[in-house]
PDB file of C-alpha atoms and ligand atoms in Angstrom:
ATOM      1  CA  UNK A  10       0.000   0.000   0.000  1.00 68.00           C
ATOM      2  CA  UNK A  11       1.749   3.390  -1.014  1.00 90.00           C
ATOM      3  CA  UNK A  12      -0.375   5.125   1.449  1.00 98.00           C
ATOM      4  CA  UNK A  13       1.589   8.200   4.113  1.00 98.00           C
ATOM      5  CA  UNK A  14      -0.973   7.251   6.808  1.00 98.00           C
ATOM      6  CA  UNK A  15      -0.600   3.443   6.543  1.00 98.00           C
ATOM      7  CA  UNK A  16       3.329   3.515   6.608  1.00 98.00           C
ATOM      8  CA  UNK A  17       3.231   5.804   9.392  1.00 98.00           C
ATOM      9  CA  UNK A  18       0.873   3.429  11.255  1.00 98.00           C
ATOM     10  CA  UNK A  19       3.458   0.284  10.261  1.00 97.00           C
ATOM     11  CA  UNK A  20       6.380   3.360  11.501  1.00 97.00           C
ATOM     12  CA  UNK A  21       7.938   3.038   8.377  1.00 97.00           C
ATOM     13  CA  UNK A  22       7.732   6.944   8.145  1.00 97.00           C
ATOM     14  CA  UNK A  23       8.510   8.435  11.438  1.00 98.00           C
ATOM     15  CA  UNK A  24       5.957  10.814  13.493  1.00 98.00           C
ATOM     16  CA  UNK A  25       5.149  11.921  16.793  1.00 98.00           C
ATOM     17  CA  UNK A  26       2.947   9.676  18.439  1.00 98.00           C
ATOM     18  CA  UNK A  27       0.810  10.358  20.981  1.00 97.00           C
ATOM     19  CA  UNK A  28      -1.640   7.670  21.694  1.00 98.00           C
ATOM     20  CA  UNK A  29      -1.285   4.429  20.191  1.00 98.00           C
ATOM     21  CA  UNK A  30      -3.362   1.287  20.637  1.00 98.00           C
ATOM     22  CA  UNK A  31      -4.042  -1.907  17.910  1.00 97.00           C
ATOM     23  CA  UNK A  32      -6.590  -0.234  16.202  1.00 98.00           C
ATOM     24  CA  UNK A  33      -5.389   3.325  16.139  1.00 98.00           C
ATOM     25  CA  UNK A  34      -2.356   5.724  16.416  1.00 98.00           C
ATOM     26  CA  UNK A  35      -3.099   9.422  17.338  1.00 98.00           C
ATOM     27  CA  UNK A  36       0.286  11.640  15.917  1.00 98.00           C
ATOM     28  CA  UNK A  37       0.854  14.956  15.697  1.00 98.00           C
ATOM     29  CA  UNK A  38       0.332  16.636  12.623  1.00 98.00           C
ATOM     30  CA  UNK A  39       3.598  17.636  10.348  1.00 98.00           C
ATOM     31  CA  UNK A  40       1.544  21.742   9.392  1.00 98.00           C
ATOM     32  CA  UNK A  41      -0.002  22.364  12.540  1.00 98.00           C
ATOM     33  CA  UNK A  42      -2.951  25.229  12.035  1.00 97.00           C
ATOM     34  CA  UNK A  43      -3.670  25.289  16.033  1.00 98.00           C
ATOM     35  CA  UNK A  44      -1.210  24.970  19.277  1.00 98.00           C
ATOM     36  CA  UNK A  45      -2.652  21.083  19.068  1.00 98.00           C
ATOM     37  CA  UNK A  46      -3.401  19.754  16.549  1.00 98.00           C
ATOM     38  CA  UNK A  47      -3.438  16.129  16.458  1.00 98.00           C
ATOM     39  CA  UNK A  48      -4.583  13.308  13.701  1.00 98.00           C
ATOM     40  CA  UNK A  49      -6.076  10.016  14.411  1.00 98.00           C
ATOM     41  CA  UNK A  50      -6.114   7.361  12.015  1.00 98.00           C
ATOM     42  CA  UNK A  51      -7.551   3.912  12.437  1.00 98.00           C
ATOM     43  CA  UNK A  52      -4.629   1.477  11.939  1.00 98.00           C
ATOM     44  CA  UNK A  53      -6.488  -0.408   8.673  1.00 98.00           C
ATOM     45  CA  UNK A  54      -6.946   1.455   5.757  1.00 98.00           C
ATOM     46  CA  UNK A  55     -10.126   3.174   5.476  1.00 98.00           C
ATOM     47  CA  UNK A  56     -10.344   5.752   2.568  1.00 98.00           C
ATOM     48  CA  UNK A  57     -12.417   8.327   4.012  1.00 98.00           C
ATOM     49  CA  UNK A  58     -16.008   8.650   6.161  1.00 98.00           C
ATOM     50  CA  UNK A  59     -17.694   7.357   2.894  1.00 98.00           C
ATOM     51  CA  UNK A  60     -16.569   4.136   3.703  1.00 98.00           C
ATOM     52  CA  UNK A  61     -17.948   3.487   7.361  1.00 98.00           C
ATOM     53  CA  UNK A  62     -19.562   0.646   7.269  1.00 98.00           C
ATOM     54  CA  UNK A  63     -21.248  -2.344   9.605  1.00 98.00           C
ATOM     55  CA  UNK A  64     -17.832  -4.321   9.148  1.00 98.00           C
ATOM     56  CA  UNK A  65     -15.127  -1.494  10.199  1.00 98.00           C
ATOM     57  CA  UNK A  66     -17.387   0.554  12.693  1.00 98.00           C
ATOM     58  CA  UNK A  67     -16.360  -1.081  15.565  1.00 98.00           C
ATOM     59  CA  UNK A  68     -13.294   0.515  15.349  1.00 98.00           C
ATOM     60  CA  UNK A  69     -14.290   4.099  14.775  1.00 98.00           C
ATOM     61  CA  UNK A  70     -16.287   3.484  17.753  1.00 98.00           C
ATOM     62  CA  UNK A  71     -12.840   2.789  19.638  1.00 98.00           C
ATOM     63  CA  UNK A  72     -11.562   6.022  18.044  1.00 98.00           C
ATOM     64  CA  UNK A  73     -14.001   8.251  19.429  1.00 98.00           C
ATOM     65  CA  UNK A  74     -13.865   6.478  23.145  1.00 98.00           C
ATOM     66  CA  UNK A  75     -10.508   7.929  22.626  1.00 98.00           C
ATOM     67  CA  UNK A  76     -10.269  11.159  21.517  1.00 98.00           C
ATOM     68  CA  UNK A  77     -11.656  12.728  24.741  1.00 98.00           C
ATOM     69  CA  UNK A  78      -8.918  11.143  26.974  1.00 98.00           C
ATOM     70  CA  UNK A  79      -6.311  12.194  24.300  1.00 98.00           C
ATOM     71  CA  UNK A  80      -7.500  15.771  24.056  1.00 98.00           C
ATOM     72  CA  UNK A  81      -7.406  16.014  27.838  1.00 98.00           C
ATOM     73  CA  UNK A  82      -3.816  14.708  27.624  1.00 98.00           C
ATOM     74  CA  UNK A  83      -2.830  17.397  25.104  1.00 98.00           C
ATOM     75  CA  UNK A  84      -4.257  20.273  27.478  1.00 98.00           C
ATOM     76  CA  UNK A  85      -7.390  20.732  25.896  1.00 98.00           C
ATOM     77  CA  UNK A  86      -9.496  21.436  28.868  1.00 97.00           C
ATOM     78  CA  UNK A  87     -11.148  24.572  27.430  1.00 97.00           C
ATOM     79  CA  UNK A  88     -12.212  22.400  24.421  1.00 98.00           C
ATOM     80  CA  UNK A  89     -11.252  21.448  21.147  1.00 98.00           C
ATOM     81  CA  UNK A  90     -12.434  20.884  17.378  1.00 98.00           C
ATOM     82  CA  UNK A  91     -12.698  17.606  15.493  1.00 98.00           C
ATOM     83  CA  UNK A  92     -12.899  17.265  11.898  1.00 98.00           C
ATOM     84  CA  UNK A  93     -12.497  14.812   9.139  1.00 98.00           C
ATOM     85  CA  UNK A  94     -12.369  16.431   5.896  1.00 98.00           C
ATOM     86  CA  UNK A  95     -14.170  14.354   3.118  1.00 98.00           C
ATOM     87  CA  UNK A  96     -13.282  14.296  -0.486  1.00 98.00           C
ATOM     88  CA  UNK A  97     -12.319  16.756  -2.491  1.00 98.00           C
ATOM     89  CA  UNK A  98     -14.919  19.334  -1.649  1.00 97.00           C
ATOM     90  CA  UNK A  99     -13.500  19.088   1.817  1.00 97.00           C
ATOM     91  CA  UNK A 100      -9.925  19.375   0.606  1.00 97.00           C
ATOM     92  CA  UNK A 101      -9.611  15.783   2.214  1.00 98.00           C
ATOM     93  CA  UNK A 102      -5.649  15.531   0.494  1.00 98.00           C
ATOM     94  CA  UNK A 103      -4.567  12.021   2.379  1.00 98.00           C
ATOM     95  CA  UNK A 104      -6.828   8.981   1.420  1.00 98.00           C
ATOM     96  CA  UNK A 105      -6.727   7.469   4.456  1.00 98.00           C
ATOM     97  CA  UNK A 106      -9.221   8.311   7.172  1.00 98.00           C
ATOM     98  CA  UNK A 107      -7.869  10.959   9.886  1.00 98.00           C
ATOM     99  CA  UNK A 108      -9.600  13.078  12.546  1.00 98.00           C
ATOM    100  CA  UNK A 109      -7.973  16.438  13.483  1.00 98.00           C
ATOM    101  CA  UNK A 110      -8.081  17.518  16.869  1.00 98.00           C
ATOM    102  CA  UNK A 111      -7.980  21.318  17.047  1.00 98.00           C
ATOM    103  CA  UNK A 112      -7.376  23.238  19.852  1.00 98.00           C
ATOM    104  CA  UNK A 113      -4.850  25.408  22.438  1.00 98.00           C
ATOM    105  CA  UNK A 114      -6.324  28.520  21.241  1.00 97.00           C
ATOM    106  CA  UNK A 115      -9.572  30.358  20.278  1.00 97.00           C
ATOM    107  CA  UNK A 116     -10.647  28.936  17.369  1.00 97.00           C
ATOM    108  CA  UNK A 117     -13.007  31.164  14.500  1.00 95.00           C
ATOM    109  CA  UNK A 118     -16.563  30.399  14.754  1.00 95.00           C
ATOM    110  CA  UNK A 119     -17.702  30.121  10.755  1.00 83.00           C
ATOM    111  CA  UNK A 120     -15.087  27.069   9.463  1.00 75.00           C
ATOM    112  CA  UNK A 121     -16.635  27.513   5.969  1.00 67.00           C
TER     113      UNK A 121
HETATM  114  P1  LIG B 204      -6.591  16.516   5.149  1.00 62.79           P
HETATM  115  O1  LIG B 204      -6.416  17.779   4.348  1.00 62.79           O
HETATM  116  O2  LIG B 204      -7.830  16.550   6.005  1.00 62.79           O
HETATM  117  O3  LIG B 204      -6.484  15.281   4.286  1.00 62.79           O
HETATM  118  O4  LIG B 204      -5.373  16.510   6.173  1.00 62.79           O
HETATM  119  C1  LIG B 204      -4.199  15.784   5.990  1.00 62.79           C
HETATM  120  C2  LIG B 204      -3.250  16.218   7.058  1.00 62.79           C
HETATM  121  O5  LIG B 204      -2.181  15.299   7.084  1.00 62.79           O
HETATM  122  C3  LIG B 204      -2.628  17.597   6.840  1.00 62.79           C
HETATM  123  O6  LIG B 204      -3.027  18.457   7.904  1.00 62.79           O
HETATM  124  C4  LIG B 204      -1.138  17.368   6.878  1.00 62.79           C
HETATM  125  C5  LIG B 204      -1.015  15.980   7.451  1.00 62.79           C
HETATM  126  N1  LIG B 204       0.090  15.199   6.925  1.00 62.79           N
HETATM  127  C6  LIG B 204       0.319  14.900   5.626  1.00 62.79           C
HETATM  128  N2  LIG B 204       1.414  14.146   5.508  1.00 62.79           N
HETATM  129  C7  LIG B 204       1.893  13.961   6.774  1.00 62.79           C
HETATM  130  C8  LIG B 204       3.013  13.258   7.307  1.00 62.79           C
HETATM  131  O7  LIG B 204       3.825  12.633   6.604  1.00 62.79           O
HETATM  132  N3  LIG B 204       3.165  13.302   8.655  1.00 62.79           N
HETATM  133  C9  LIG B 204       2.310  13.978   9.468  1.00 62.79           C
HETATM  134  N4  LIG B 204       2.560  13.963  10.779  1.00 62.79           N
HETATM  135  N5  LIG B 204       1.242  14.636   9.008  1.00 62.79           N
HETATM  136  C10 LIG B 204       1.046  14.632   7.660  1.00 62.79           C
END
């Protein structure tokens, strides 16, 4: 697989982990746009949200069990924004499925 987020997850590109289980590695992002600003990627390769489904969801539910104690690790006790851009609308520009976790500083109201 020639995808960034699936060699990172095998660490055969390096990155700064942060949380890391068998179903998902939290790192920090390589052009931060906050203080924090952290991805998580499930460890399998899931293209995007569009491809959710009854047989992978199990472990998207472990990702977002997660993401509150990882925020709260980073600092993020004021709060924090997740996203997962989606296609090319979005801008989504890895194909591998990633939540950014946003936060450390005020963050603008109107993200569109
Ligand atoms: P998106 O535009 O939603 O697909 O965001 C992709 C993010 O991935 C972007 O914020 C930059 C980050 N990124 C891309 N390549 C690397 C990499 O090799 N290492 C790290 N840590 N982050 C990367």
């Amino acid at each position: 697989m020639d995808c960034i987020f699936c060699k990172i997850a095998r660490n055969e590109i390096p990155s700064k982990k942060i949380y890391e289980d068998d179903y998902m590695l939290a790192f920090n992002d390589i052009n931060p746009q906050a203080p924090v600003h952290i991805l998580v990627i499930p460890k399998q390769h899931i293209p995007s949200l569009d491809e959710i489904n009854t047989g992978n969801s199990d472990v998207i539910a472990k990702i977002f069990e997660c993401i509150p104690p990882i925020a709260a690790s980073a600092g993020l006790i004021n709060g924090y924004r997740l996203i997962s851009n989606c296609g090319s609308d979005a801008c989504q520009s890895v194909g591998h499925l990633h939540f950014h976790i946003l936060g450390g500083r005020q963050l603008p109201a109107n993200m569109a």
